[in-house]
Coordinates of C-alpha atoms in Angstrom, one line a residue:
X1 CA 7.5 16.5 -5.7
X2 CA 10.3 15.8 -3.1
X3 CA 11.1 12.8 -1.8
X4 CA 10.4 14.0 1.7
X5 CA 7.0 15.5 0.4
X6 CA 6.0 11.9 -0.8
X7 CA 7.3 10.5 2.6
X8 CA 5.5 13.1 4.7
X9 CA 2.4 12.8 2.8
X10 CA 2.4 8.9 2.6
X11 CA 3.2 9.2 6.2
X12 CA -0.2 11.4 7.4
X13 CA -2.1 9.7 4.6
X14 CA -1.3 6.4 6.1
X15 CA -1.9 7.7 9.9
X16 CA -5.4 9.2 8.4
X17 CA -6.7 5.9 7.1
X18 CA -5.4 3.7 10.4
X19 CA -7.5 6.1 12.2
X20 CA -10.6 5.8 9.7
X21 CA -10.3 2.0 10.0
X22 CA -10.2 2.3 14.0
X23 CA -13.2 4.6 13.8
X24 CA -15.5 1.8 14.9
X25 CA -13.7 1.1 18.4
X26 CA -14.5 4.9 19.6
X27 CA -18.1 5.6 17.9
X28 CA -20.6 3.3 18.1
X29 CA -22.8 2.2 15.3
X30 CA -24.3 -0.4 14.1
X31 CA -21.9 -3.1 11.9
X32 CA -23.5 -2.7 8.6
X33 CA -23.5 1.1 9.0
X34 CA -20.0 1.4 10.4
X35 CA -19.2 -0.5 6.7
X36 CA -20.4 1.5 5.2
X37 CA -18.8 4.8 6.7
X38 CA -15.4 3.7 7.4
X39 CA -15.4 1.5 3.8
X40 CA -16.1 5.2 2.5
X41 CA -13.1 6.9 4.1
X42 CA -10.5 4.3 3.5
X43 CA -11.4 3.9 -0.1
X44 CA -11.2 7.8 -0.4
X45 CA -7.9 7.7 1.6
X46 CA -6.5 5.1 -1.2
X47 CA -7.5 7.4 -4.0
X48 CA -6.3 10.7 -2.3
X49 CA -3.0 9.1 -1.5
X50 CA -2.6 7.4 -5.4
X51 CA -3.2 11.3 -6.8
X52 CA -1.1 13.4 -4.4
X53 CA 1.3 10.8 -3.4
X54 CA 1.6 8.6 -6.3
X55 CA 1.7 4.4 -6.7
X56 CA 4.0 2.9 -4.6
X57 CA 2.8 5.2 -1.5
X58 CA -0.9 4.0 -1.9
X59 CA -0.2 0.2 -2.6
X60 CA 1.5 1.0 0.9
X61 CA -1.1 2.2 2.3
X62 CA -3.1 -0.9 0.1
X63 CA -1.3 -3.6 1.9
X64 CA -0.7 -2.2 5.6
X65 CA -4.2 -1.7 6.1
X66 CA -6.0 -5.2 5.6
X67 CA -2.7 -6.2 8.1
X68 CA -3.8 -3.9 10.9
X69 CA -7.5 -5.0 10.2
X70 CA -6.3 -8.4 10.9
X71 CA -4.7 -7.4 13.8
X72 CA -7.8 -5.0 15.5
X73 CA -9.9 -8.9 14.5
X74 CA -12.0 -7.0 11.6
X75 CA -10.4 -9.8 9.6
X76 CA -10.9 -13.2 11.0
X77 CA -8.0 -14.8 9.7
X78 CA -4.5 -14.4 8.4
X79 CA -5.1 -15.8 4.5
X80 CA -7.7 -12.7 4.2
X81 CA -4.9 -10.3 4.5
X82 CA -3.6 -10.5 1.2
X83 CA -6.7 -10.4 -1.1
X84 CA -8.0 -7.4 0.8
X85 CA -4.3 -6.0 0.3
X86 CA -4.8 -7.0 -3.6
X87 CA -8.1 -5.9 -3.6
X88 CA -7.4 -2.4 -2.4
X89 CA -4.2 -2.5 -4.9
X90 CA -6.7 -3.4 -8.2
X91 CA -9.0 -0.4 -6.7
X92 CA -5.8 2.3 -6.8
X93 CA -4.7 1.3 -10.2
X94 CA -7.3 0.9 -12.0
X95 CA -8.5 4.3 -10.7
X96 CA -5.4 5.4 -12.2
X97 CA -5.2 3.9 -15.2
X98 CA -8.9 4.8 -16.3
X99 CA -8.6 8.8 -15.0
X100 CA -7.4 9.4 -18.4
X101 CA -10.7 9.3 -19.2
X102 CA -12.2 11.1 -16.4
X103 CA -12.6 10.7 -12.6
X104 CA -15.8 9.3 -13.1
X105 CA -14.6 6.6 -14.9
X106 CA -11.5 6.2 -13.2
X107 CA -14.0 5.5 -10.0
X108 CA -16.3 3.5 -11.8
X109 CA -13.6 0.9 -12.7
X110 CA -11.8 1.2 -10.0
X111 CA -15.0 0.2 -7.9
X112 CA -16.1 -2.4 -10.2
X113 CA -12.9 -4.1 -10.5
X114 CA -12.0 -4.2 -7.2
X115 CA -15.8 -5.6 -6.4
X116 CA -15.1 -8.3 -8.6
X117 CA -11.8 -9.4 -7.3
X118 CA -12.8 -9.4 -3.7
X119 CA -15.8 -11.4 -4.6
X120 CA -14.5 -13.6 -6.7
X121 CA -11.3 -14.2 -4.3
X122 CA -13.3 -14.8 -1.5
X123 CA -15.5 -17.1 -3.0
X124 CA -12.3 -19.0 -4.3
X125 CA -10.7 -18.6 -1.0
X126 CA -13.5 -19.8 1.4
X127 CA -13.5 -23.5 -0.5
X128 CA -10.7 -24.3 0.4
X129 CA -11.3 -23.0 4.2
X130 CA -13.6 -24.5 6.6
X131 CA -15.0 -21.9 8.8
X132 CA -18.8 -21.6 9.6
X133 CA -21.5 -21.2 7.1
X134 CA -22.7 -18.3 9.1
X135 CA -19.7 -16.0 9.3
X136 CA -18.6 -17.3 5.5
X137 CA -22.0 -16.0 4.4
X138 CA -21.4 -12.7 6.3
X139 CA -17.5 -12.0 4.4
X140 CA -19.7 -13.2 1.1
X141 CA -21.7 -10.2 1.8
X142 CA -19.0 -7.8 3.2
X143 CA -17.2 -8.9 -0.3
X144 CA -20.2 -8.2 -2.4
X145 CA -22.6 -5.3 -3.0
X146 CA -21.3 -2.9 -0.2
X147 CA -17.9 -3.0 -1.7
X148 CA -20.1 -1.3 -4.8
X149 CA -21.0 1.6 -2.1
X150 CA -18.0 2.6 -0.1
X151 CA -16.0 2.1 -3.7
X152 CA -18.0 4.9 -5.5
X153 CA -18.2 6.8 -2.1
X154 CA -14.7 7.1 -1.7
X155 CA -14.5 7.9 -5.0
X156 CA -17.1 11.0 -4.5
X157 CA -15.4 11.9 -1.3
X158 CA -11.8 11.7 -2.9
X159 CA -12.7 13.9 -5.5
X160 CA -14.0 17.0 -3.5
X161 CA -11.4 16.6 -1.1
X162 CA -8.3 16.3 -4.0
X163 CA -9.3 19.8 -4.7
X164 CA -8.7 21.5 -1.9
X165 CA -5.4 19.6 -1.5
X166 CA -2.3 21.3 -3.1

């Protein structure tokens, strides 16, 4: 693929999740739904860009978005920026590492992986950090289970829609 395919295609990719992310500021649902939805479409968007755009494009995609997340306040401080961004990274290559054996697999460690980072980064990251118990309790739970859900949904969703790309 050409350089200015990769470019133009990192490019919409990238445009294409900023506007998944900002979904929740133009339809309203609840929270927990809207993390579930939007979780969905960005994970699909990091997949879709790892298999028609390649590495380095998607950890791009994998680091700007946790930054504009911080910026729109969906992440309540600054130090949360980079696990997400590492997070999303673990999720894109070990998606490509295990589609050797299968997409299926690939998505099953990819979502499993990056579950257990986020978690385990989190809960790392939030004893050294004094917010209140209330809101650490609700990241705990962002970083937990539901990242099981939108993981193997954008997985799902990445693999019917890779088909129909060219």
């Amino acid at each position: 693929m050409s350089d200015n395919r990769i470019i133009t295609r990192t490019a919409l990719l990238l445009a294409l999740t900023l506007l998944f992310q900002s979904l929740r500021f133009f339809i309203p649902l609840p929270p927990f739904l809207s993390t579930f939805i939007i979780g969905s479409l960005v994970n699909s968007s990091l997949l879709i860009a790892a298999e028609k755009a390649g590495l380095w494009p998607a950890l791009i995609i994998a680091a700007v978005t946790p930054l504009v997340a911080y910026f729109q306040m969906l992440l309540p401080l600054p130090v949360f920026i980079l696990p997400v961004a590492l997070g999303n990274a673990a999720y894109i290559c070990l998606f490509l590492f295990a589609c050797k054996w299968g997409r299926i697999p690939g998505t099953v460690l990819a979502t499993v992986g990056k579950t257990g980072f986020l978690y385990l980064a989190f809960t790392w990251l939030l004893t050294f950090i004094a917010i209140p118990s209330k809101l650490a309790a609700g990241i705990m739970l962002a970083m937990s289970w539901p990242q099981l859900v939108t993981g193997a949904l954008g997985g799902l969703l990445a693999s019917l829609v890779v088909k129909r790309i060219r």
